[in-house]
C-alpha cells in the first residue's frame, strides 16, 4: 500500500508507540487522525506533527467506552471524509494475581485493550471497505503468545486480539481490506508507568519494580516499533513480531507449547538480579 496522502487513524497516540507511529506516518505523507484519553499528550503529539509540516486532527476518546468509540469514528470521518488505515494501539496493563484482582480492574483492561479494538474495528469497517483498499493493524503483545503470572488480564486481552484479527482477516478476503496482528516484545514506553498494580504475589514488590523490570527488559525503541508497523501496513503483512525477544518467545512457545511456562518461571526467578541496582 502506498501511504502518501492516505488518512490513518491511530489510537493511543498521546505516548509511546502511538506517538512514534503518528510522527513516522506524517513523515511518510499521511494525514493523521489521533485518538487518546490523554488530551494533553494528544495535543503534544499533534504539535510535533505540525512542526514537521504534517497534518493531524485530534479526537479525545476513551477506547474503553463503546459510545465514545463510535462517536470517535463519526468525528474522524466527519473531519477527513475518508479513512484508509486504522491502527488499534491504545492499551493498558494490570499487575495482579487472578485470585486477588478486582473484577473492575480486569474489566478496565479488557474494555480498553480488547473491546476498544473490537468497537473501533466495527465502527470504521464500513468506511474502510468503501475506500476500496484499506488496512487494519491490531496491536497485541508477546503476552498474546505466552501467559505469565500476574498478567492474566493483559494476557487475556492480547490473546483475544490475535484470535479476533486472524478471524477478521479471513472474513475480509476479497473485500480490499486486510489486517495485521502485531506482537511487540519489550518496547521502551510509558506502558508500565501508566499501568495499575494490585499484587501481593511476591513476584514484584511494588509498581516501581514493574517499571524497573520493564525498562531493563525493553530492548526496542518506540521509533523502531513504529517503523516495523509501517512496513507491515505497506506490505499488508498478516502477522508481525517486533524485537528479538518477541521472536525468541514465539519460537520457545512453539517448540515447548507447555514447557515454556517452566522456562518463563526460571527467568522470573532471576528478577532480583535485574532489580538489584534499580
Ligand atoms: N511497551 C511495550 O513493551 C509493549 C509490548 C507489547 C505490546 N505493547 C502494546 O503497545 C500498545 C501501545 O502501548 P505503549 O507501549 O506505547 O504504551 P504507552 O502507555 O506509552 O501508550 C499507550 C497509550 O494508550 C493510551 N490509552 C490508555 N488508556 C486509554 C483509553 N481508555 N482510551 C484511549 N487511549 C488510552 C494512553 O493514554 C497512551 O497514550 C499497547 O496496546 C500495548 O499493550 C506494548
mmCIF file of N, CA, C and O and ligand atoms in Angstrom, residues 11-20 35-39 41-42 45 59-65 68-69 88-93 108 111-113 116 138-144 154 157-158 161 182-195 214 217-220 222 225 229 242 245, ligand 1:
data_model
loop_
_atom_site.group_PDB
_atom_site.id
_atom_site.type_symbol
_atom_site.label_atom_id
_atom_site.label_comp_id
_atom_site.label_asym_id
_atom_site.label_seq_id
_atom_site.Cartn_x
_atom_site.Cartn_y
_atom_site.Cartn_z
ATOM 1 N N UNK A 11 -5.040 5.007 17.525
ATOM 2 C CA UNK A 11 -5.483 5.186 18.918
ATOM 3 C C UNK A 11 -4.273 5.052 19.844
ATOM 4 O O UNK A 11 -3.274 4.436 19.484
ATOM 5 N N UNK A 12 -4.381 5.645 21.025
ATOM 6 C CA UNK A 12 -3.248 5.618 21.960
ATOM 7 C C UNK A 12 -2.094 6.448 21.425
ATOM 8 O O UNK A 12 -0.924 6.084 21.601
ATOM 9 N N UNK A 13 -2.427 7.594 20.792
ATOM 10 C CA UNK A 13 -1.412 8.385 20.082
ATOM 11 C C UNK A 13 -0.746 9.442 20.957
ATOM 12 O O UNK A 13 0.069 10.227 20.466
ATOM 13 N N UNK A 14 -1.090 9.482 22.260
ATOM 14 C CA UNK A 14 -0.513 10.513 23.130
ATOM 15 C C UNK A 14 0.857 10.130 23.666
ATOM 16 O O UNK A 14 1.522 10.936 24.310
ATOM 17 N N UNK A 15 1.290 8.902 23.422
ATOM 18 C CA UNK A 15 2.525 8.404 24.052
ATOM 19 C C UNK A 15 3.076 7.222 23.260
ATOM 20 O O UNK A 15 2.396 6.679 22.375
ATOM 21 N N UNK A 16 4.311 6.850 23.590
ATOM 22 C CA UNK A 16 4.904 5.589 23.150
ATOM 23 C C UNK A 16 4.807 5.262 21.673
ATOM 24 O O UNK A 16 5.120 6.082 20.801
ATOM 25 N N UNK A 17 4.372 4.032 21.399
ATOM 26 C CA UNK A 17 4.326 3.523 20.021
ATOM 27 C C UNK A 17 3.351 4.359 19.178
ATOM 28 O O UNK A 17 3.625 4.679 18.014
ATOM 29 N N UNK A 18 2.215 4.744 19.771
ATOM 30 C CA UNK A 18 1.202 5.524 19.041
ATOM 31 C C UNK A 18 1.740 6.871 18.604
ATOM 32 O O UNK A 18 1.521 7.302 17.460
ATOM 33 N N UNK A 19 2.461 7.553 19.512
ATOM 34 C CA UNK A 19 3.045 8.852 19.149
ATOM 35 C C UNK A 19 4.098 8.675 18.052
ATOM 36 O O UNK A 19 4.129 9.422 17.071
ATOM 37 N N UNK A 20 4.973 7.676 18.227
ATOM 38 C CA UNK A 20 6.036 7.432 17.228
ATOM 39 C C UNK A 20 5.415 7.106 15.867
ATOM 40 O O UNK A 20 5.893 7.570 14.825
ATOM 41 N N UNK A 35 -6.344 9.505 18.264
ATOM 42 C CA UNK A 35 -7.266 9.346 19.386
ATOM 43 C C UNK A 35 -6.530 8.940 20.645
ATOM 44 O O UNK A 35 -5.566 8.182 20.588
ATOM 45 N N UNK A 36 -6.982 9.461 21.797
ATOM 46 C CA UNK A 36 -6.400 9.056 23.084
ATOM 47 C C UNK A 36 -7.276 9.631 24.197
ATOM 48 O O UNK A 36 -7.996 10.613 24.002
ATOM 49 N N UNK A 37 -7.170 9.041 25.367
ATOM 50 C CA UNK A 37 -7.881 9.560 26.555
ATOM 51 C C UNK A 37 -7.088 10.713 27.176
ATOM 52 O O UNK A 37 -7.639 11.557 27.870
ATOM 53 N N UNK A 38 -5.776 10.759 26.889
ATOM 54 C CA UNK A 38 -4.877 11.780 27.439
ATOM 55 C C UNK A 38 -4.848 12.979 26.476
ATOM 56 O O UNK A 38 -4.086 13.013 25.502
ATOM 57 N N UNK A 39 -5.691 13.963 26.795
ATOM 58 C CA UNK A 39 -5.889 15.089 25.872
ATOM 59 C C UNK A 39 -4.620 15.933 25.736
ATOM 60 O O UNK A 39 -4.273 16.385 24.633
ATOM 61 N N UNK A 41 -1.422 14.959 26.163
ATOM 62 C CA UNK A 41 -0.430 14.215 25.379
ATOM 63 C C UNK A 41 -0.797 14.184 23.895
ATOM 64 O O UNK A 41 0.071 14.251 23.023
ATOM 65 N N UNK A 42 -2.100 14.113 23.641
ATOM 66 C CA UNK A 42 -2.595 14.086 22.260
ATOM 67 C C UNK A 42 -2.230 15.404 21.551
ATOM 68 O O UNK A 42 -1.734 15.396 20.409
ATOM 69 N N UNK A 45 1.430 15.502 20.708
ATOM 70 C CA UNK A 45 1.761 14.718 19.502
ATOM 71 C C UNK A 45 1.370 15.516 18.250
ATOM 72 O O UNK A 45 2.141 15.584 17.277
ATOM 73 N N UNK A 59 -8.720 13.727 18.495
ATOM 74 C CA UNK A 59 -10.054 13.283 18.887
ATOM 75 C C UNK A 59 -9.972 12.602 20.253
ATOM 76 O O UNK A 59 -9.644 11.413 20.322
ATOM 77 N N UNK A 60 -10.276 13.358 21.330
ATOM 78 C CA UNK A 60 -10.257 12.719 22.654
ATOM 79 C C UNK A 60 -11.245 11.558 22.684
ATOM 80 O O UNK A 60 -12.389 11.705 22.242
ATOM 81 N N UNK A 61 -10.798 10.412 23.165
ATOM 82 C CA UNK A 61 -11.676 9.237 23.225
ATOM 83 C C UNK A 61 -11.196 8.283 24.314
ATOM 84 O O UNK A 61 -9.994 8.097 24.480
ATOM 85 N N UNK A 62 -12.159 7.715 25.035
ATOM 86 C CA UNK A 62 -11.862 6.605 25.937
ATOM 87 C C UNK A 62 -12.224 5.334 25.170
ATOM 88 O O UNK A 62 -13.404 5.038 24.980
ATOM 89 N N UNK A 63 -11.212 4.589 24.737
ATOM 90 C CA UNK A 63 -11.497 3.412 23.914
ATOM 91 C C UNK A 63 -12.162 2.299 24.730
ATOM 92 O O UNK A 63 -12.628 1.315 24.175
ATOM 93 N N UNK A 64 -12.213 2.484 26.048
ATOM 94 C CA UNK A 64 -12.915 1.525 26.898
ATOM 95 C C UNK A 64 -14.413 1.783 26.955
ATOM 96 O O UNK A 64 -15.136 1.061 27.630
ATOM 97 N N UNK A 65 -14.870 2.807 26.243
ATOM 98 C CA UNK A 65 -16.288 3.187 26.267
ATOM 99 C C UNK A 65 -16.874 3.082 24.857
ATOM 100 O O UNK A 65 -16.487 3.823 23.957
ATOM 101 N N UNK A 68 -18.275 6.201 23.113
ATOM 102 C CA UNK A 68 -17.211 7.147 22.740
ATOM 103 C C UNK A 68 -16.450 6.666 21.505
ATOM 104 O O UNK A 68 -16.032 7.479 20.678
ATOM 105 N N UNK A 69 -16.273 5.354 21.373
ATOM 106 C CA UNK A 69 -15.533 4.845 20.206
ATOM 107 C C UNK A 69 -16.337 5.093 18.923
ATOM 108 O O UNK A 69 -15.777 5.528 17.904
ATOM 109 N N UNK A 88 -5.312 0.075 15.855
ATOM 110 C CA UNK A 88 -5.824 -0.084 17.220
ATOM 111 C C UNK A 88 -4.636 -0.356 18.135
ATOM 112 O O UNK A 88 -4.181 -1.496 18.251
ATOM 113 N N UNK A 89 -4.147 0.722 18.754
ATOM 114 C CA UNK A 89 -2.899 0.647 19.514
ATOM 115 C C UNK A 89 -3.090 0.938 21.010
ATOM 116 O O UNK A 89 -2.296 0.485 21.827
ATOM 117 N N UNK A 90 -4.146 1.663 21.391
ATOM 118 C CA UNK A 90 -4.324 2.057 22.806
ATOM 119 C C UNK A 90 -4.322 0.813 23.693
ATOM 120 O O UNK A 90 -4.946 -0.195 23.359
ATOM 121 N N UNK A 91 -3.603 0.891 24.811
ATOM 122 C CA UNK A 91 -3.560 -0.279 25.687
ATOM 123 C C UNK A 91 -3.063 0.071 27.077
ATOM 124 O O UNK A 91 -2.381 1.082 27.288
ATOM 125 N N UNK A 92 -3.447 -0.772 28.041
ATOM 126 C CA UNK A 92 -3.039 -0.601 29.441
ATOM 127 C C UNK A 92 -2.671 -1.960 30.036
ATOM 128 O O UNK A 92 -3.050 -3.000 29.497
ATOM 129 N N UNK A 93 -1.938 -1.921 31.173
ATOM 130 C CA UNK A 93 -1.565 -3.168 31.841
ATOM 131 C C UNK A 93 -2.054 -3.182 33.297
ATOM 132 O O UNK A 93 -2.252 -2.120 33.891
ATOM 133 N N UNK A 108 -11.466 -3.185 33.266
ATOM 134 C CA UNK A 108 -10.770 -1.981 32.757
ATOM 135 C C UNK A 108 -9.817 -2.380 31.633
ATOM 136 O O UNK A 108 -9.800 -1.766 30.559
ATOM 137 N N UNK A 111 -11.838 -3.842 28.569
ATOM 138 C CA UNK A 111 -12.599 -2.797 27.863
ATOM 139 C C UNK A 111 -11.707 -1.964 26.952
ATOM 140 O O UNK A 111 -12.076 -1.649 25.823
ATOM 141 N N UNK A 112 -10.526 -1.613 27.446
ATOM 142 C CA UNK A 112 -9.635 -0.758 26.640
ATOM 143 C C UNK A 112 -8.925 -1.595 25.574
ATOM 144 O O UNK A 112 -8.992 -1.298 24.376
ATOM 145 N N UNK A 113 -8.243 -2.659 26.022
ATOM 146 C CA UNK A 113 -7.372 -3.411 25.096
ATOM 147 C C UNK A 113 -8.176 -4.236 24.091
ATOM 148 O O UNK A 113 -7.838 -4.266 22.905
ATOM 149 N N UNK A 116 -12.142 -2.107 23.053
ATOM 150 C CA UNK A 116 -11.819 -0.873 22.304
ATOM 151 C C UNK A 116 -11.433 -1.204 20.873
ATOM 152 O O UNK A 116 -11.855 -0.543 19.920
ATOM 153 N N UNK A 138 -3.919 -4.329 14.480
ATOM 154 C CA UNK A 138 -4.283 -4.539 15.879
ATOM 155 C C UNK A 138 -3.042 -4.911 16.680
ATOM 156 O O UNK A 138 -2.371 -5.902 16.368
ATOM 157 N N UNK A 139 -2.741 -4.104 17.697
ATOM 158 C CA UNK A 139 -1.514 -4.317 18.468
ATOM 159 C C UNK A 139 -1.790 -5.282 19.632
ATOM 160 O O UNK A 139 -2.502 -4.949 20.577
ATOM 161 N N UNK A 140 -1.233 -6.481 19.510
ATOM 162 C CA UNK A 140 -1.284 -7.467 20.594
ATOM 163 C C UNK A 140 0.013 -7.308 21.392
ATOM 164 O O UNK A 140 0.431 -6.183 21.682
ATOM 165 N N UNK A 141 0.688 -8.398 21.695
ATOM 166 C CA UNK A 141 1.906 -8.347 22.516
ATOM 167 C C UNK A 141 2.547 -9.735 22.515
ATOM 168 O O UNK A 141 1.886 -10.728 22.192
ATOM 169 N N UNK A 142 3.802 -9.793 22.934
ATOM 170 C CA UNK A 142 4.426 -11.093 23.176
ATOM 171 C C UNK A 142 3.611 -11.843 24.253
ATOM 172 O O UNK A 142 3.555 -13.065 24.269
ATOM 173 N N UNK A 143 2.887 -11.054 25.100
ATOM 174 C CA UNK A 143 1.997 -11.667 26.088
ATOM 175 C C UNK A 143 0.655 -12.071 25.468
ATOM 176 O O UNK A 143 -0.262 -12.468 26.177
ATOM 177 N N UNK A 144 0.547 -11.954 24.160
ATOM 178 C CA UNK A 144 -0.551 -12.561 23.404
ATOM 179 C C UNK A 144 -0.122 -13.918 22.864
ATOM 180 O O UNK A 144 -0.892 -14.601 22.187
ATOM 181 N N UNK A 154 -4.101 -8.842 31.146
ATOM 182 C CA UNK A 154 -3.395 -8.379 29.933
ATOM 183 C C UNK A 154 -3.260 -9.524 28.939
ATOM 184 O O UNK A 154 -3.527 -9.372 27.757
ATOM 185 N N UNK A 157 -6.551 -10.210 27.188
ATOM 186 C CA UNK A 157 -6.893 -9.208 26.163
ATOM 187 C C UNK A 157 -6.026 -9.378 24.916
ATOM 188 O O UNK A 157 -6.509 -9.276 23.787
ATOM 189 N N UNK A 158 -4.750 -9.697 25.110
ATOM 190 C CA UNK A 158 -3.825 -9.758 23.970
ATOM 191 C C UNK A 158 -3.954 -11.071 23.185
ATOM 192 O O UNK A 158 -3.780 -11.081 21.966
ATOM 193 N N UNK A 161 -6.997 -10.521 21.031
ATOM 194 C CA UNK A 161 -6.740 -9.668 19.856
ATOM 195 C C UNK A 161 -6.233 -10.533 18.701
ATOM 196 O O UNK A 161 -6.619 -10.350 17.543
ATOM 197 N N UNK A 182 -0.003 -7.496 15.519
ATOM 198 C CA UNK A 182 1.380 -7.169 15.861
ATOM 199 C C UNK A 182 1.698 -7.686 17.267
ATOM 200 O O UNK A 182 0.936 -7.443 18.204
ATOM 201 N N UNK A 183 2.836 -8.371 17.383
ATOM 202 C CA UNK A 183 3.278 -8.902 18.683
ATOM 203 C C UNK A 183 4.602 -8.234 19.062
ATOM 204 O O UNK A 183 5.677 -8.773 18.749
ATOM 205 N N UNK A 184 4.549 -7.073 19.738
ATOM 206 C CA UNK A 184 5.814 -6.473 20.159
ATOM 207 C C UNK A 184 6.370 -7.190 21.390
ATOM 208 O O UNK A 184 5.620 -7.643 22.252
ATOM 209 N N UNK A 185 7.715 -7.261 21.463
ATOM 210 C CA UNK A 185 8.373 -7.642 22.713
ATOM 211 C C UNK A 185 8.444 -6.388 23.571
ATOM 212 O O UNK A 185 7.599 -5.501 23.445
ATOM 213 N N UNK A 186 9.462 -6.292 24.438
ATOM 214 C CA UNK A 186 9.572 -5.102 25.290
ATOM 215 C C UNK A 186 9.920 -3.864 24.471
ATOM 216 O O UNK A 186 10.920 -3.844 23.758
ATOM 217 N N UNK A 187 9.083 -2.838 24.574
ATOM 218 C CA UNK A 187 9.317 -1.570 23.857
ATOM 219 C C UNK A 187 9.410 -0.479 24.925
ATOM 220 O O UNK A 187 8.530 -0.414 25.813
ATOM 221 N N UNK A 188 10.425 0.361 24.829
ATOM 222 C CA UNK A 188 10.654 1.378 25.862
ATOM 223 C C UNK A 188 9.620 2.516 25.742
ATOM 224 O O UNK A 188 9.770 3.417 24.911
ATOM 225 N N UNK A 189 8.551 2.416 26.537
ATOM 226 C CA UNK A 189 7.463 3.416 26.521
ATOM 227 C C UNK A 189 6.973 3.610 27.953
ATOM 228 O O UNK A 189 7.558 3.089 28.896
ATOM 229 N N UNK A 190 5.830 4.288 28.074
ATOM 230 C CA UNK A 190 5.265 4.549 29.410
ATOM 231 C C UNK A 190 4.273 3.478 29.864
ATOM 232 O O UNK A 190 3.561 3.685 30.842
ATOM 233 N N UNK A 191 4.190 2.356 29.153
ATOM 234 C CA UNK A 191 3.143 1.356 29.441
ATOM 235 C C UNK A 191 3.162 0.893 30.902
ATOM 236 O O UNK A 191 2.103 0.789 31.528
ATOM 237 N N UNK A 192 4.346 0.636 31.469
ATOM 238 C CA UNK A 192 4.400 0.149 32.854
ATOM 239 C C UNK A 192 4.037 1.279 33.826
ATOM 240 O O UNK A 192 3.306 1.058 34.795
ATOM 241 N N UNK A 193 4.525 2.503 33.533
ATOM 242 C CA UNK A 193 4.214 3.657 34.402
ATOM 243 C C UNK A 193 2.720 3.928 34.413
ATOM 244 O O UNK A 193 2.145 4.301 35.425
ATOM 245 N N UNK A 194 2.063 3.745 33.262
ATOM 246 C CA UNK A 194 0.627 4.034 33.144
ATOM 247 C C UNK A 194 -0.256 2.894 33.641
ATOM 248 O O UNK A 194 -1.469 3.032 33.680
ATOM 249 N N UNK A 195 0.355 1.758 34.021
ATOM 250 C CA UNK A 195 -0.436 0.581 34.394
ATOM 251 C C UNK A 195 -0.907 0.622 35.842
ATOM 252 O O UNK A 195 -0.504 1.490 36.623
ATOM 253 N N UNK A 214 10.417 -3.470 33.421
ATOM 254 C CA UNK A 214 10.041 -3.154 32.034
ATOM 255 C C UNK A 214 11.167 -2.388 31.342
ATOM 256 O O UNK A 214 11.520 -2.662 30.189
ATOM 257 N N UNK A 217 14.043 -4.685 30.516
ATOM 258 C CA UNK A 217 13.745 -5.737 29.534
ATOM 259 C C UNK A 217 13.156 -5.176 28.230
ATOM 260 O O UNK A 217 12.630 -5.930 27.416
ATOM 261 N N UNK A 218 13.232 -3.857 28.056
ATOM 262 C CA UNK A 218 12.733 -3.260 26.807
ATOM 263 C C UNK A 218 13.921 -2.940 25.914
ATOM 264 O O UNK A 218 14.639 -1.971 26.154
ATOM 265 N N UNK A 219 14.120 -3.774 24.900
ATOM 266 C CA UNK A 219 15.322 -3.657 24.068
ATOM 267 C C UNK A 219 15.044 -2.892 22.774
ATOM 268 O O UNK A 219 15.930 -2.676 21.971
ATOM 269 N N UNK A 220 13.783 -2.528 22.543
ATOM 270 C CA UNK A 220 13.417 -1.902 21.265
ATOM 271 C C UNK A 220 12.807 -0.528 21.544
ATOM 272 O O UNK A 220 12.038 -0.373 22.502
ATOM 273 N N UNK A 222 10.417 2.878 20.647
ATOM 274 C CA UNK A 222 9.089 3.089 20.043
ATOM 275 C C UNK A 222 9.240 3.432 18.560
ATOM 276 O O UNK A 222 8.408 3.023 17.731
ATOM 277 N N UNK A 225 9.716 0.259 16.624
ATOM 278 C CA UNK A 225 8.430 -0.461 16.558
ATOM 279 C C UNK A 225 7.520 0.196 15.517
ATOM 280 O O UNK A 225 6.882 -0.494 14.707
ATOM 281 N N UNK A 229 5.866 -1.414 12.082
ATOM 282 C CA UNK A 229 4.405 -1.456 11.856
ATOM 283 C C UNK A 229 4.070 -0.811 10.506
ATOM 284 O O UNK A 229 3.228 -1.309 9.749
ATOM 285 N N UNK A 242 7.884 -7.957 16.831
ATOM 286 C CA UNK A 242 8.820 -6.830 16.918
ATOM 287 C C UNK A 242 9.816 -7.066 18.050
ATOM 288 O O UNK A 242 9.420 -7.202 19.215
ATOM 289 N N UNK A 245 13.334 -10.373 21.316
ATOM 290 C CA UNK A 245 12.668 -11.073 22.409
ATOM 291 C C UNK A 245 11.326 -11.661 21.961
ATOM 292 O O UNK A 245 10.958 -12.770 22.340
HETATM 293 N N1 LIG B 1 5.704 -1.153 25.591
HETATM 294 C C1 LIG B 1 5.739 -2.484 25.484
HETATM 295 O O1 LIG B 1 6.673 -3.150 25.971
HETATM 296 C C2 LIG B 1 4.650 -3.196 24.738
HETATM 297 C C3 LIG B 1 4.841 -4.549 24.419
HETATM 298 C C4 LIG B 1 3.835 -5.227 23.749
HETATM 299 C C5 LIG B 1 2.668 -4.568 23.388
HETATM 300 N N2 LIG B 1 2.510 -3.256 23.702
HETATM 301 C C6 LIG B 1 1.255 -2.611 23.315
HETATM 302 O O2 LIG B 1 1.533 -1.450 22.552
HETATM 303 C C7 LIG B 1 0.430 -0.558 22.648
HETATM 304 C C8 LIG B 1 0.936 0.844 22.908
HETATM 305 O O3 LIG B 1 1.474 0.903 24.213
HETATM 306 P P1 LIG B 1 2.802 1.730 24.578
HETATM 307 O O4 LIG B 1 3.828 0.741 24.934
HETATM 308 O O5 LIG B 1 3.094 2.746 23.551
HETATM 309 O O6 LIG B 1 2.335 2.393 25.971
HETATM 310 P P2 LIG B 1 2.054 3.908 26.404
HETATM 311 O O7 LIG B 1 1.479 3.831 27.778
HETATM 312 O O8 LIG B 1 3.271 4.729 26.197
HETATM 313 O O9 LIG B 1 0.917 4.353 25.358
HETATM 314 C C9 LIG B 1 -0.395 3.856 25.444
HETATM 315 C C10 LIG B 1 -1.361 4.954 25.064
HETATM 316 O O10 LIG B 1 -2.706 4.440 25.194
HETATM 317 C C11 LIG B 1 -3.490 5.465 25.789
HETATM 318 N N3 LIG B 1 -4.666 4.951 26.474
HETATM 319 C C12 LIG B 1 -4.720 4.282 27.650
HETATM 320 N N4 LIG B 1 -5.997 4.077 28.007
HETATM 321 C C13 LIG B 1 -6.765 4.608 27.028
HETATM 322 C C14 LIG B 1 -8.163 4.711 26.838
HETATM 323 N N5 LIG B 1 -9.041 4.254 27.740
HETATM 324 N N6 LIG B 1 -8.615 5.335 25.720
HETATM 325 C C15 LIG B 1 -7.739 5.838 24.815
HETATM 326 N N7 LIG B 1 -6.403 5.785 24.951
HETATM 327 C C16 LIG B 1 -5.922 5.177 26.047
HETATM 328 C C17 LIG B 1 -2.547 6.138 26.787
HETATM 329 O O11 LIG B 1 -3.025 7.426 27.188
HETATM 330 C C18 LIG B 1 -1.260 6.176 25.994
HETATM 331 O O12 LIG B 1 -1.149 7.367 25.232
HETATM 332 C C19 LIG B 1 -0.469 -1.121 23.755
HETATM 333 O O13 LIG B 1 -1.558 -1.801 23.175
HETATM 334 C C20 LIG B 1 0.435 -2.098 24.479
HETATM 335 O O14 LIG B 1 -0.293 -3.135 25.114
HETATM 336 C C21 LIG B 1 3.469 -2.556 24.369
#
